[in-house]
Amino acid sequence: LAIQVAGTSTTAASFRADLSGLAGGAATVFASGFLGSTPSFGVFAALPNGTVIALPATPTARVQIIHNSPEPTVDLYVDNAQLADNFAFRTATPFIDVPSDRDLTVGVAGDNSASAADAIATFPVNFETGKTYVVMAGGVVGNTGATAFNLFVNGNAREAGTGSNVDVAVFHGSPDAPAVDVDAVFVADNVVSNLSFGEFTGYLSLPAAKYDLAIQVAGTSTTAASFRADLSGLAGGAATVFASGFLGSAPSFGVFAALPNGTVIALPATPTARVQIIHNSPEPTVDLYVDNAQLADNFAFRTATAFIDVPSDRDLTVGVAGDNSASAADAIATFPVNFETGKTYVVMAGGVVGNTGATAFNLFVNGNAREAGTGSNVDVAVFHGSPDAPAVDVDALFVANNVVSNLSFGEFTGYLSLPAAKYDLAIQVAGTSTTAASFRADLSGLAGGAATVFASGFLGSAPSFGVFAALPNGTVIALPATPTARVQIIHNSPEPTVDLYVDNAQLADNFEFRTALPFIDVPSDRDLTVGVAGSNSASAADAIATFPVNFETGKSYVVMAGGVVGATGATAFNLFVNGNAREAGTGSNVDVAVFHGSPDAPAVDVDAVFVADNVVSNLSFGQFTGYLSLPAAKYDLAIQVAGTSTTAASFRADLSGLAGGAATVFASGYLTQAPGFGLYAALPNGAVVPLPATPTARVQIIHNSPAPTVDVYADGTRLIDNFEFRKATPFITVPADRNITIGIAGENSNSAADAIATFPANFNTGGTYVVMAGGVVGNTGATAFNLFVKEGAREISSGPANVDVQLFHGAPDAPEVDVRLPGGAILFDNVEFGEYADYQSIPATNYKVYLTPSNDNNNILAAYTAPLSLIPGQAVTVFASGYFGGGTPAFGVWAALSSGVTLPLTPAAVSVNDLETVTDFRLAPNPAVDQVVVSFDVKESSNLRYRIMDYSGRLVQEGDFGQVSAGTFSERILVNDLPQGTYNLEIRSEAGSKVTRFVIQK
C-alpha cells in the first residue's frame, strides 16, 4: 500500500499487507500515530477476532529494466500498473524500488496500449528483498528457443563501484551473434570469455579510465569490432554494458552502456591510430608491452611490427622488458603515449640502454607516418638511428643531391615521394661531399607503397652500421651496399665543351673534347640515362642527346662519347662502350685497349713497331680492341690503312712509367679537317695524354761479319731476312729514344728467340747512324762478334761536288792501318779493328789509295782504286772486310752507299815512288807453299833488291837481285821458313818500288 498525499504521485511510505492467509476473511486497515512526533506514524490491520497487526514497510528490491529487444517502442506493465509508457529500444529505466518477496507479472504491450490486458508477453517475477536487479528485455518477439523474446535477469546487479573503481557487467544481447570473448585492449585478455546470447558476466571492477572492448568470436584472436568505453568520469559508479542488434540486418549491431540513472550510452567504435613499432636499439631481443598487454614477444633488434590499429585518444604506457619476461611489471623502461585519432605513426625504439642525453634509450615518434605512396610512387621517410654517427646528408645518387640534409641522431625526415625504381643512398657527413657508404634501396616492386629507411648500429663497434627499410607489413630489409661498376667516360666527339648528366645529376661540368673522367664507382644493375647537354646547361632537361645504360655489377667500363652531333649512320654521335675495361695491368705489364674514334678515317691496322705486326687488324670507326698486355716500355704505333703495309702515321706511346697500369688509346679528330687527327691515351685517373709523333733516327745496317747469311731482328720484329755478308740496308727510319734489342739469328730463323747474339740499342732522336755487324762469331775480346755503331752518319755529302767518305776497319786479323793517297797525303790515320775514321769530304773524282801500317806509311799493304767521280753528292762508308792473313773470306775493301748498294773497291798496283823500269810484275805459284818465282820485265839495267813483309808490315825476309840487265828477269825465292799467311813482296831500287801480294798456304 503506497501512501501518497492526495492528488500527488509521490509515495511517502509503503506498507506490506499480506492477505495471503486470510481468504474469506475481512480486516480493518487504519493509519495511526503522528507524522511529526510520537507515537510515530504507522498502518495497522484489525482482524475480526480482535487481532491487530502492524503492517510492515513494503520490502523492496532495486531493479533496472533495459529494453534491448529489437522491437518498436513498447509499454511496460507490472501486474496491472503501467511501469513505463512508450519505452524505446535501447533505453533503460533508472534503478527503482520494486516490492520484493511477492509474485509480480511483467507485461509488455505495444506502445499506446490501453491497459495491461494489451500485453503481448507476460513474465512472472518475484524479487528478493534487498537485492539489486538488472532486467534485460531481449530476444526477438516471435522467435522460439534461445533467441525468443524474454526477460534476462542479473540478480547481482550493482549501482556503485568498488571504491573509486567503476564496476561493469557485460550482457550478450545480439540474437544472431555467436558466443564471444571480449578483450579490454592493452588491459587484459579475455576479460569476458565465451559469453553466449542471453548471458551476463559478473562485474569487472575497473579504474575510472578509457577502455576499448575488442569483441572476438569465442576461442579466436580476431577482433570483429572494438568499442570505446569511456569510464573516466564514472569513478565509484557502475554500468551494464550490453551488445545489441543484429550482425546481419537492422537494427545493426552495437554495444551500449546503461548507467544506474537510466542513461543509455551508445559506445562508439574504438577510435584508432595506425602504428608501427621498429626495434632499433642495439640491445638483445626484448618483449614489448602496451599497458598490461604484451604487444610483441621476443621482439628482435632490427625487426618491426606491421602497422596495426591502436586505440587513440587514450593514455597508454609502452613498456620494454627483457625477452622471456613474465609481465609488464618486468619492463626496464616505460614511455607514456597518446595517439591522435586517425593519424599514422612510426615509433622507433632507439638509442642505448644506460646512456644519457641525446643517445639514451628512447621512443622516437614520427606522427606523420604513411602506409601508402602518393599515387604510384613510393613514399620514403628516413630516420637516423646510429648512436655514434654524426649528422649526415644523404644523396639519392643521380636523382638529387641532399635529399636529406643535416639529419642528426633521433631525427626523422619528411617523406620523399619517389617513382618505383632502384635508388642508391649515399651517406655523407653533413656539409661534406665525401660519401662514407652507399646503400641500394630497390623500390621497383613497391609502387604505391611506403617505407621507413633507418640507419642502425654503430660506426665503431658491434653491431655494425647498416641501413634498413621497414615496410608497412613489418618486413625489415637490410639494404645492401650499392652494387657498383667502375666507369670512365671519355669525351671524343669533335664538338664544343659539353655538360654531362646521369639521370638528374650533373656528372661533369664543362667537359672538354679529348678529356676524360677518372674511373668512378657507378651504381650498377640499375637503369640510368646519360644525357649530354651544351656547356653551362641548367639541368638534365637541356640534354641534346640521351642514352640508356645499365652497368653490370663488378665490371669495369670505358664509355667513349664519339661520333658527330647531327650525323647519321655509323658516325652519328653515340656512346661507344667497352664492357671489359681494365684499370690495372696484368702483373707488371701495362694493359692497353685501342679505340677507333676518327669519323672520317678508314678501317686501320696498327703495328707496334719492332714488337708485333698487326697488333690491331681492320679496326673500324666506333670499335674497341681487346687488351694488349705489354711490358712497361716505349712503343711506337704505326697506323696503316687496313690491309696495306704503308704507314700513314706513327705515334709514340711511352708506357715506361705505367708498370701495372692500363690505358685506353683512342684515335681522335679528322683526317681532312679540324680538329686534326691524333692519338691520345686516357689513363685510369682521368689524365689524357696526347701521343706525340714517333721520334726517329736514320739507320743503315751493314753485314760485315765473316759469317753466313743471317736474319736481323729489332725486338720481336724481323727487320732483315736473309741478310748476306757484305750487304747493307739503305738508310731507314727507326724509332728513336727507345731501348731496342737487335738480335742476329741464322738465316731462315723462326723468331727473335732464335737469335745467337743480341745487342741493346737506343738511337737519339734526329740522329743518323751506321750500324756495322762485325767481328767473328765465337771470338772473344776485341774481335768478338759485335755491332759497331757510328752516330753522325751521313746520307749525302756536305757539298754537291764532293763525296763524304768514312772508313770502318772491319778485318779482324788486320793491323792498325793508315789510308793515304799516292804522294803521301793521309786520308785516315791510325785506324784499328772495330774503329770508324771520321768523314772526309773530298772532290768527286777517281782516286788511288794505299793501305799501310799505321807506323810505316812507306810499307804499302794494299792499293785500291776508288771511282768517286761516279757518285758526286753522296756519302759512303768504306769498310775493310774479310781476313787479311789469308783466311776465308779473303780480305777486301768495300763501299756501302746510302742507298744500300755495296761494292768492292778494285785492287790496284802498288806504287810508292813507282818503279817505272819494272813492268809486268808477277808471282807464281800464288798461293805458294815453299817457294815462289818472281818474274818481271826490266826496261833498263837497274840494281834491284827485294823484301817480304807479313800482314802487319813486319819485315820477315829480304834479298838482293843485284844488277839486273834490261829484258825479262826471273828468280826463285825460297819461303819455306815462313808460316802460312798473307805477305807483300816489294822490289826496290833507288828509283822507287813495286809491291804485290801473295799467300803462303801449307
mmCIF file of C-alpha atoms in Angstrom, residues 555-847:
data_model
loop_
_atom_site.group_PDB
_atom_site.id
_atom_site.type_symbol
_atom_site.label_atom_id
_atom_site.label_comp_id
_atom_site.label_asym_id
_atom_site.label_seq_id
_atom_site.Cartn_x
_atom_site.Cartn_y
_atom_site.Cartn_z
ATOM 1 C CA LYS A 555 82.527 -4.983 -64.220
ATOM 2 C CA SER A 556 84.632 -2.081 -65.495
ATOM 3 C CA TYR A 557 83.606 0.083 -68.419
ATOM 4 C CA VAL A 558 85.066 2.731 -70.669
ATOM 5 C CA VAL A 559 82.313 4.845 -72.211
ATOM 6 C CA MET A 560 83.535 6.792 -75.230
ATOM 7 C CA ALA A 561 81.384 9.728 -76.330
ATOM 8 C CA GLY A 562 82.164 9.792 -80.026
ATOM 9 C CA GLY A 563 80.837 10.436 -83.480
ATOM 10 C CA VAL A 564 79.470 13.692 -84.835
ATOM 11 C CA VAL A 565 76.424 15.517 -83.496
ATOM 12 C CA GLY A 566 73.979 15.818 -86.372
ATOM 13 C CA ALA A 567 75.486 12.990 -88.404
ATOM 14 C CA THR A 568 73.517 9.828 -89.125
ATOM 15 C CA GLY A 569 74.541 6.252 -89.587
ATOM 16 C CA ALA A 570 77.796 4.824 -88.310
ATOM 17 C CA THR A 571 79.357 8.196 -87.478
ATOM 18 C CA ALA A 572 76.348 9.627 -85.613
ATOM 19 C CA PHE A 573 77.009 10.888 -82.118
ATOM 20 C CA ASN A 574 76.833 7.922 -79.769
ATOM 21 C CA LEU A 575 78.217 6.322 -76.652
ATOM 22 C CA PHE A 576 80.609 3.512 -77.507
ATOM 23 C CA VAL A 577 81.059 1.123 -74.595
ATOM 24 C CA ASN A 578 83.912 -1.204 -73.706
ATOM 25 C CA GLY A 579 82.350 -3.537 -71.162
ATOM 26 C CA ASN A 580 85.611 -5.300 -70.366
ATOM 27 C CA ALA A 581 87.671 -2.298 -69.382
ATOM 28 C CA ARG A 582 90.682 -2.529 -67.084
ATOM 29 C CA GLU A 583 92.199 -0.173 -64.546
ATOM 30 C CA ALA A 584 95.313 -2.223 -63.928
ATOM 31 C CA GLY A 585 97.741 -4.216 -65.973
ATOM 32 C CA THR A 586 98.481 -7.899 -65.922
ATOM 33 C CA GLY A 587 101.233 -8.266 -63.356
ATOM 34 C CA SER A 588 103.819 -5.586 -64.026
ATOM 35 C CA ASN A 589 102.650 -5.173 -67.622
ATOM 36 C CA VAL A 590 100.590 -2.309 -68.992
ATOM 37 C CA ASP A 591 97.259 -3.357 -70.498
ATOM 38 C CA VAL A 592 96.166 -1.229 -73.459
ATOM 39 C CA ALA A 593 92.903 -1.184 -75.412
ATOM 40 C CA VAL A 594 92.594 0.796 -78.654
ATOM 41 C CA PHE A 595 89.512 2.652 -79.886
ATOM 42 C CA HIS A 596 88.963 3.990 -83.411
ATOM 43 C CA GLY A 597 87.315 7.364 -82.902
ATOM 44 C CA SER A 598 88.162 9.309 -86.061
ATOM 45 C CA PRO A 599 84.896 9.685 -88.001
ATOM 46 C CA ASP A 600 86.443 10.132 -91.477
ATOM 47 C CA ALA A 601 89.305 7.657 -91.121
ATOM 48 C CA PRO A 602 89.070 4.263 -92.834
ATOM 49 C CA ALA A 603 89.473 0.957 -91.061
ATOM 50 C CA VAL A 604 93.066 0.592 -89.917
ATOM 51 C CA ASP A 605 95.713 -1.870 -88.904
ATOM 52 C CA VAL A 606 98.155 -0.920 -86.191
ATOM 53 C CA ASP A 607 101.698 -2.224 -85.878
ATOM 54 C CA ALA A 608 103.580 -1.983 -82.633
ATOM 55 C CA VAL A 609 106.858 -1.187 -84.353
ATOM 56 C CA PHE A 610 109.543 -3.791 -83.555
ATOM 57 C CA VAL A 611 107.097 -5.600 -81.226
ATOM 58 C CA ALA A 612 104.487 -7.223 -83.407
ATOM 59 C CA ASP A 613 102.853 -6.742 -86.790
ATOM 60 C CA ASN A 614 99.115 -6.017 -86.814
ATOM 61 C CA VAL A 615 98.543 -5.908 -83.099
ATOM 62 C CA VAL A 616 95.299 -4.326 -84.304
ATOM 63 C CA SER A 617 93.701 -5.557 -87.512
ATOM 64 C CA ASN A 618 90.904 -3.977 -89.524
ATOM 65 C CA LEU A 619 89.650 -1.708 -86.737
ATOM 66 C CA SER A 620 86.708 0.407 -87.903
ATOM 67 C CA PHE A 621 85.275 3.618 -86.504
ATOM 68 C CA GLY A 622 83.430 3.017 -83.232
ATOM 69 C CA GLN A 623 85.209 -0.237 -82.389
ATOM 70 C CA PHE A 624 87.336 -1.163 -79.369
ATOM 71 C CA THR A 625 90.044 -3.793 -79.436
ATOM 72 C CA GLY A 626 90.645 -6.243 -76.657
ATOM 73 C CA TYR A 627 93.522 -5.513 -74.322
ATOM 74 C CA LEU A 628 97.179 -5.904 -75.246
ATOM 75 C CA SER A 629 99.311 -6.743 -72.217
ATOM 76 C CA LEU A 630 102.677 -5.062 -72.784
ATOM 77 C CA PRO A 631 105.843 -4.672 -70.736
ATOM 78 C CA ALA A 632 106.225 -1.161 -69.370
ATOM 79 C CA ALA A 633 108.360 0.388 -72.111
ATOM 80 C CA LYS A 634 108.172 2.766 -75.033
ATOM 81 C CA TYR A 635 106.126 1.683 -78.039
ATOM 82 C CA ASP A 636 105.524 3.128 -81.453
ATOM 83 C CA LEU A 637 102.137 2.599 -83.013
ATOM 84 C CA ALA A 638 102.247 2.664 -86.783
ATOM 85 C CA ILE A 639 98.853 3.416 -88.316
ATOM 86 C CA GLN A 640 98.172 1.748 -91.633
ATOM 87 C CA VAL A 641 95.100 1.622 -93.839
ATOM 88 C CA ALA A 642 93.726 -1.860 -93.203
ATOM 89 C CA GLY A 643 95.251 -4.461 -95.489
ATOM 90 C CA THR A 644 98.198 -2.296 -96.550
ATOM 91 C CA SER A 645 101.764 -2.053 -95.272
ATOM 92 C CA THR A 646 102.210 1.684 -95.764
ATOM 93 C CA THR A 647 102.431 3.586 -92.535
ATOM 94 C CA ALA A 648 100.317 6.738 -92.630
ATOM 95 C CA ALA A 649 101.490 7.965 -89.237
ATOM 96 C CA SER A 650 103.337 6.646 -86.245
ATOM 97 C CA PHE A 651 102.867 7.677 -82.631
ATOM 98 C CA ARG A 652 104.981 7.151 -79.539
ATOM 99 C CA ALA A 653 103.221 5.537 -76.556
ATOM 100 C CA ASP A 654 105.584 5.834 -73.616
ATOM 101 C CA LEU A 655 104.361 3.202 -71.169
ATOM 102 C CA SER A 656 107.649 3.005 -69.310
ATOM 103 C CA GLY A 657 106.247 4.710 -66.213
ATOM 104 C CA LEU A 658 102.964 2.779 -66.149
ATOM 105 C CA ALA A 659 104.029 -0.656 -64.881
ATOM 106 C CA GLY A 660 100.977 -2.455 -63.543
ATOM 107 C CA GLY A 661 98.650 0.142 -65.098
ATOM 108 C CA ALA A 662 96.250 0.320 -68.002
ATOM 109 C CA ALA A 663 95.228 2.802 -70.664
ATOM 110 C CA THR A 664 92.726 3.376 -73.443
ATOM 111 C CA VAL A 665 94.432 4.647 -76.597
ATOM 112 C CA PHE A 666 91.988 6.367 -78.923
ATOM 113 C CA ALA A 667 92.152 7.891 -82.360
ATOM 114 C CA SER A 668 90.565 11.314 -82.424
ATOM 115 C CA GLY A 669 89.721 14.120 -84.831
ATOM 116 C CA TYR A 670 89.561 14.247 -88.595
ATOM 117 C CA LEU A 671 91.973 13.333 -91.363
ATOM 118 C CA THR A 672 90.659 16.089 -93.644
ATOM 119 C CA GLN A 673 89.596 18.958 -91.415
ATOM 120 C CA ALA A 674 89.990 20.450 -87.960
ATOM 121 C CA PRO A 675 90.344 19.244 -85.296
ATOM 122 C CA GLY A 676 93.172 17.251 -86.825
ATOM 123 C CA PHE A 677 93.829 13.573 -86.388
ATOM 124 C CA GLY A 678 95.798 12.390 -83.383
ATOM 125 C CA LEU A 679 96.231 9.530 -80.946
ATOM 126 C CA TYR A 680 95.543 10.011 -77.245
ATOM 127 C CA ALA A 681 95.876 7.827 -74.177
ATOM 128 C CA ALA A 682 93.340 8.045 -71.357
ATOM 129 C CA LEU A 683 94.689 6.799 -68.037
ATOM 130 C CA PRO A 684 92.510 5.428 -65.236
ATOM 131 C CA ASN A 685 92.973 8.619 -63.197
ATOM 132 C CA GLY A 686 91.363 10.683 -65.979
ATOM 133 C CA ALA A 687 94.601 12.106 -67.373
ATOM 134 C CA VAL A 688 94.546 12.261 -71.177
ATOM 135 C CA VAL A 689 97.962 12.316 -72.810
ATOM 136 C CA PRO A 690 98.383 13.223 -76.482
ATOM 137 C CA LEU A 691 100.716 10.695 -78.087
ATOM 138 C CA PRO A 692 103.493 12.524 -79.947
ATOM 139 C CA ALA A 693 104.631 11.500 -83.381
ATOM 140 C CA THR A 694 107.215 8.755 -83.083
ATOM 141 C CA PRO A 695 110.677 10.333 -82.683
ATOM 142 C CA THR A 696 113.006 8.789 -85.238
ATOM 143 C CA ALA A 697 116.587 8.239 -86.246
ATOM 144 C CA ARG A 698 118.039 7.194 -89.626
ATOM 145 C CA VAL A 699 119.981 3.951 -89.590
ATOM 146 C CA GLN A 700 121.953 1.905 -92.110
ATOM 147 C CA ILE A 701 122.968 -1.635 -91.181
ATOM 148 C CA ILE A 702 125.947 -3.305 -92.857
ATOM 149 C CA HIS A 703 126.690 -7.019 -92.544
ATOM 150 C CA ASN A 704 130.495 -7.280 -92.246
ATOM 151 C CA SER A 705 130.969 -10.301 -90.036
ATOM 152 C CA PRO A 706 132.616 -13.130 -91.982
ATOM 153 C CA ALA A 707 129.684 -15.407 -91.215
ATOM 154 C CA PRO A 708 126.854 -16.985 -93.194
ATOM 155 C CA THR A 709 123.729 -15.139 -94.196
ATOM 156 C CA VAL A 710 121.723 -14.021 -91.151
ATOM 157 C CA ASP A 711 118.303 -12.724 -90.108
ATOM 158 C CA VAL A 712 118.245 -9.452 -88.209
ATOM 159 C CA TYR A 713 115.572 -8.703 -85.574
ATOM 160 C CA ALA A 714 114.648 -5.498 -83.800
ATOM 161 C CA ASP A 715 112.934 -6.588 -80.583
ATOM 162 C CA GLY A 716 110.328 -9.073 -81.769
ATOM 163 C CA THR A 717 110.230 -7.991 -85.406
ATOM 164 C CA ARG A 718 112.290 -9.470 -88.220
ATOM 165 C CA LEU A 719 113.940 -6.390 -89.625
ATOM 166 C CA ILE A 720 116.029 -8.051 -92.394
ATOM 167 C CA ASP A 721 115.504 -11.509 -93.783
ATOM 168 C CA ASN A 722 118.445 -13.489 -95.206
ATOM 169 C CA PHE A 723 120.917 -10.655 -94.802
ATOM 170 C CA GLU A 724 124.079 -11.592 -96.727
ATOM 171 C CA PHE A 725 127.694 -10.868 -95.840
ATOM 172 C CA ARG A 726 128.912 -7.535 -97.256
ATOM 173 C CA LYS A 727 125.353 -6.357 -97.899
ATOM 174 C CA ALA A 728 123.762 -3.217 -96.447
ATOM 175 C CA THR A 729 120.328 -1.802 -95.926
ATOM 176 C CA PRO A 730 119.531 1.631 -97.205
ATOM 177 C CA PHE A 731 119.181 4.243 -94.527
ATOM 178 C CA ILE A 732 115.818 3.546 -92.903
ATOM 179 C CA THR A 733 113.743 5.456 -90.381
ATOM 180 C CA VAL A 734 113.579 3.752 -86.997
ATOM 181 C CA PRO A 735 112.051 4.814 -83.668
ATOM 182 C CA ALA A 736 114.473 6.801 -81.540
ATOM 183 C CA ASP A 737 114.811 7.492 -77.829
ATOM 184 C CA ARG A 738 113.720 3.956 -77.032
ATOM 185 C CA ASN A 739 115.527 0.832 -75.920
ATOM 186 C CA ILE A 740 115.652 -1.687 -78.748
ATOM 187 C CA THR A 741 117.205 -5.108 -78.747
ATOM 188 C CA ILE A 742 118.854 -6.049 -82.025
ATOM 189 C CA GLY A 743 119.078 -9.788 -82.444
ATOM 190 C CA ILE A 744 121.154 -11.706 -85.008
ATOM 191 C CA ALA A 745 119.920 -15.169 -85.919
ATOM 192 C CA GLY A 746 120.820 -17.713 -88.561
ATOM 193 C CA GLU A 747 119.030 -17.417 -91.861
ATOM 194 C CA ASN A 748 115.525 -18.897 -92.088
ATOM 195 C CA SER A 749 115.080 -18.401 -88.355
ATOM 196 C CA ASN A 750 111.570 -18.654 -86.905
ATOM 197 C CA SER A 751 111.601 -15.763 -84.493
ATOM 198 C CA ALA A 752 113.729 -13.420 -82.434
ATOM 199 C CA ALA A 753 114.023 -16.235 -79.920
ATOM 200 C CA ASP A 754 116.436 -17.923 -82.352
ATOM 201 C CA ALA A 755 118.954 -15.076 -82.072
ATOM 202 C CA ILE A 756 122.535 -16.195 -81.440
ATOM 203 C CA ALA A 757 123.531 -12.719 -80.292
ATOM 204 C CA THR A 758 121.613 -9.698 -79.043
ATOM 205 C CA PHE A 759 122.636 -6.092 -78.619
ATOM 206 C CA PRO A 760 120.855 -3.224 -76.905
ATOM 207 C CA ALA A 761 120.416 -0.059 -78.934
ATOM 208 C CA ASN A 762 118.872 3.327 -78.290
ATOM 209 C CA PHE A 763 119.080 5.874 -81.081
ATOM 210 C CA ASN A 764 118.933 9.577 -80.403
ATOM 211 C CA THR A 765 116.051 11.467 -81.913
ATOM 212 C CA GLY A 766 117.107 13.020 -85.213
ATOM 213 C CA GLY A 767 120.397 11.108 -85.277
ATOM 214 C CA THR A 768 121.828 9.281 -88.276
ATOM 215 C CA TYR A 769 123.666 6.021 -87.703
ATOM 216 C CA VAL A 770 125.702 3.324 -89.412
ATOM 217 C CA VAL A 771 125.482 0.001 -87.558
ATOM 218 C CA MET A 772 128.238 -2.355 -88.657
ATOM 219 C CA ALA A 773 127.844 -6.008 -87.742
ATOM 220 C CA GLY A 774 131.465 -7.105 -87.436
ATOM 221 C CA GLY A 775 133.901 -9.336 -85.647
ATOM 222 C CA VAL A 776 133.847 -13.114 -85.588
ATOM 223 C CA VAL A 777 131.078 -15.203 -84.062
ATOM 224 C CA GLY A 778 132.703 -17.314 -81.362
ATOM 225 C CA ASN A 779 135.664 -14.985 -80.803
ATOM 226 C CA THR A 780 136.214 -13.162 -77.552
ATOM 227 C CA GLY A 781 137.903 -9.875 -76.832
ATOM 228 C CA ALA A 782 138.323 -7.147 -79.401
ATOM 229 C CA THR A 783 137.431 -9.308 -82.393
ATOM 230 C CA ALA A 784 134.284 -10.842 -80.882
ATOM 231 C CA PHE A 785 131.126 -10.539 -82.905
ATOM 232 C CA ASN A 786 129.605 -7.116 -82.180
ATOM 233 C CA LEU A 787 127.635 -4.228 -83.526
ATOM 234 C CA PHE A 788 129.832 -1.216 -84.158
ATOM 235 C CA VAL A 789 127.679 1.896 -84.120
ATOM 236 C CA LYS A 790 128.597 5.255 -85.602
ATOM 237 C CA GLU A 791 126.387 8.214 -84.772
ATOM 238 C CA GLY A 792 126.696 11.192 -87.054
ATOM 239 C CA ALA A 793 126.482 9.136 -90.206
ATOM 240 C CA ARG A 794 125.749 10.939 -93.452
ATOM 241 C CA GLU A 795 123.377 10.126 -96.272
ATOM 242 C CA ILE A 796 124.634 12.853 -98.601
ATOM 243 C CA SER A 797 127.850 14.784 -98.907
ATOM 244 C CA SER A 798 128.435 18.196 -97.449
ATOM 245 C CA GLY A 799 128.689 19.634 -100.952
ATOM 246 C CA PRO A 800 127.229 18.524 -104.281
ATOM 247 C CA ALA A 801 130.666 18.291 -105.924
ATOM 248 C CA ASN A 802 132.172 16.245 -103.147
ATOM 249 C CA VAL A 803 131.835 12.734 -101.794
ATOM 250 C CA ASP A 804 131.884 12.278 -97.994
ATOM 251 C CA VAL A 805 133.756 9.119 -97.063
ATOM 252 C CA GLN A 806 134.131 7.443 -93.669
ATOM 253 C CA LEU A 807 136.242 4.357 -93.073
ATOM 254 C CA PHE A 808 135.495 1.351 -90.886
ATOM 255 C CA HIS A 809 138.213 -1.186 -90.068
ATOM 256 C CA GLY A 810 136.377 -4.467 -90.130
ATOM 257 C CA ALA A 811 139.093 -7.057 -90.899
ATOM 258 C CA PRO A 812 139.552 -8.968 -87.615
ATOM 259 C CA ASP A 813 143.174 -10.044 -88.298
ATOM 260 C CA ALA A 814 144.439 -6.870 -89.978
ATOM 261 C CA PRO A 815 146.790 -4.450 -88.162
ATOM 262 C CA GLU A 816 146.091 -0.838 -87.316
ATOM 263 C CA VAL A 817 146.335 0.988 -90.627
ATOM 264 C CA ASP A 818 146.507 4.345 -92.310
ATOM 265 C CA VAL A 819 144.969 5.124 -95.665
ATOM 266 C CA ARG A 820 146.889 7.544 -97.852
ATOM 267 C CA LEU A 821 146.925 8.889 -101.305
ATOM 268 C CA PRO A 822 149.865 8.476 -103.643
ATOM 269 C CA GLY A 823 152.260 11.224 -102.790
ATOM 270 C CA GLY A 824 151.854 10.735 -99.026
ATOM 271 C CA ALA A 825 148.630 12.579 -98.086
ATOM 272 C CA ILE A 826 146.918 10.606 -95.265
ATOM 273 C CA LEU A 827 143.136 10.308 -95.513
ATOM 274 C CA PHE A 828 142.577 8.126 -92.420
ATOM 275 C CA ASP A 829 145.140 7.823 -89.672
ATOM 276 C CA ASN A 830 145.680 5.077 -87.085
ATOM 277 C CA VAL A 831 142.502 3.029 -87.626
ATOM 278 C CA GLU A 832 142.359 -0.280 -85.811
ATOM 279 C CA PHE A 833 139.837 -3.078 -85.960
ATOM 280 C CA GLY A 834 136.351 -2.011 -84.854
ATOM 281 C CA GLU A 835 137.059 1.702 -85.315
ATOM 282 C CA TYR A 836 135.456 4.258 -87.571
ATOM 283 C CA ALA A 837 137.565 7.021 -89.090
ATOM 284 C CA ASP A 838 135.506 10.150 -89.425
ATOM 285 C CA TYR A 839 134.199 11.541 -92.668
ATOM 286 C CA GLN A 840 136.493 13.183 -95.211
ATOM 287 C CA SER A 841 134.716 15.364 -97.727
ATOM 288 C CA ILE A 842 136.752 15.129 -100.937
ATOM 289 C CA PRO A 843 136.134 16.103 -104.535
ATOM 290 C CA ALA A 844 134.175 13.607 -106.570
ATOM 291 C CA THR A 845 136.989 12.260 -108.721
ATOM 292 C CA ASN A 846 138.750 8.915 -109.112
ATOM 293 C CA TYR A 847 141.344 8.026 -106.510
#
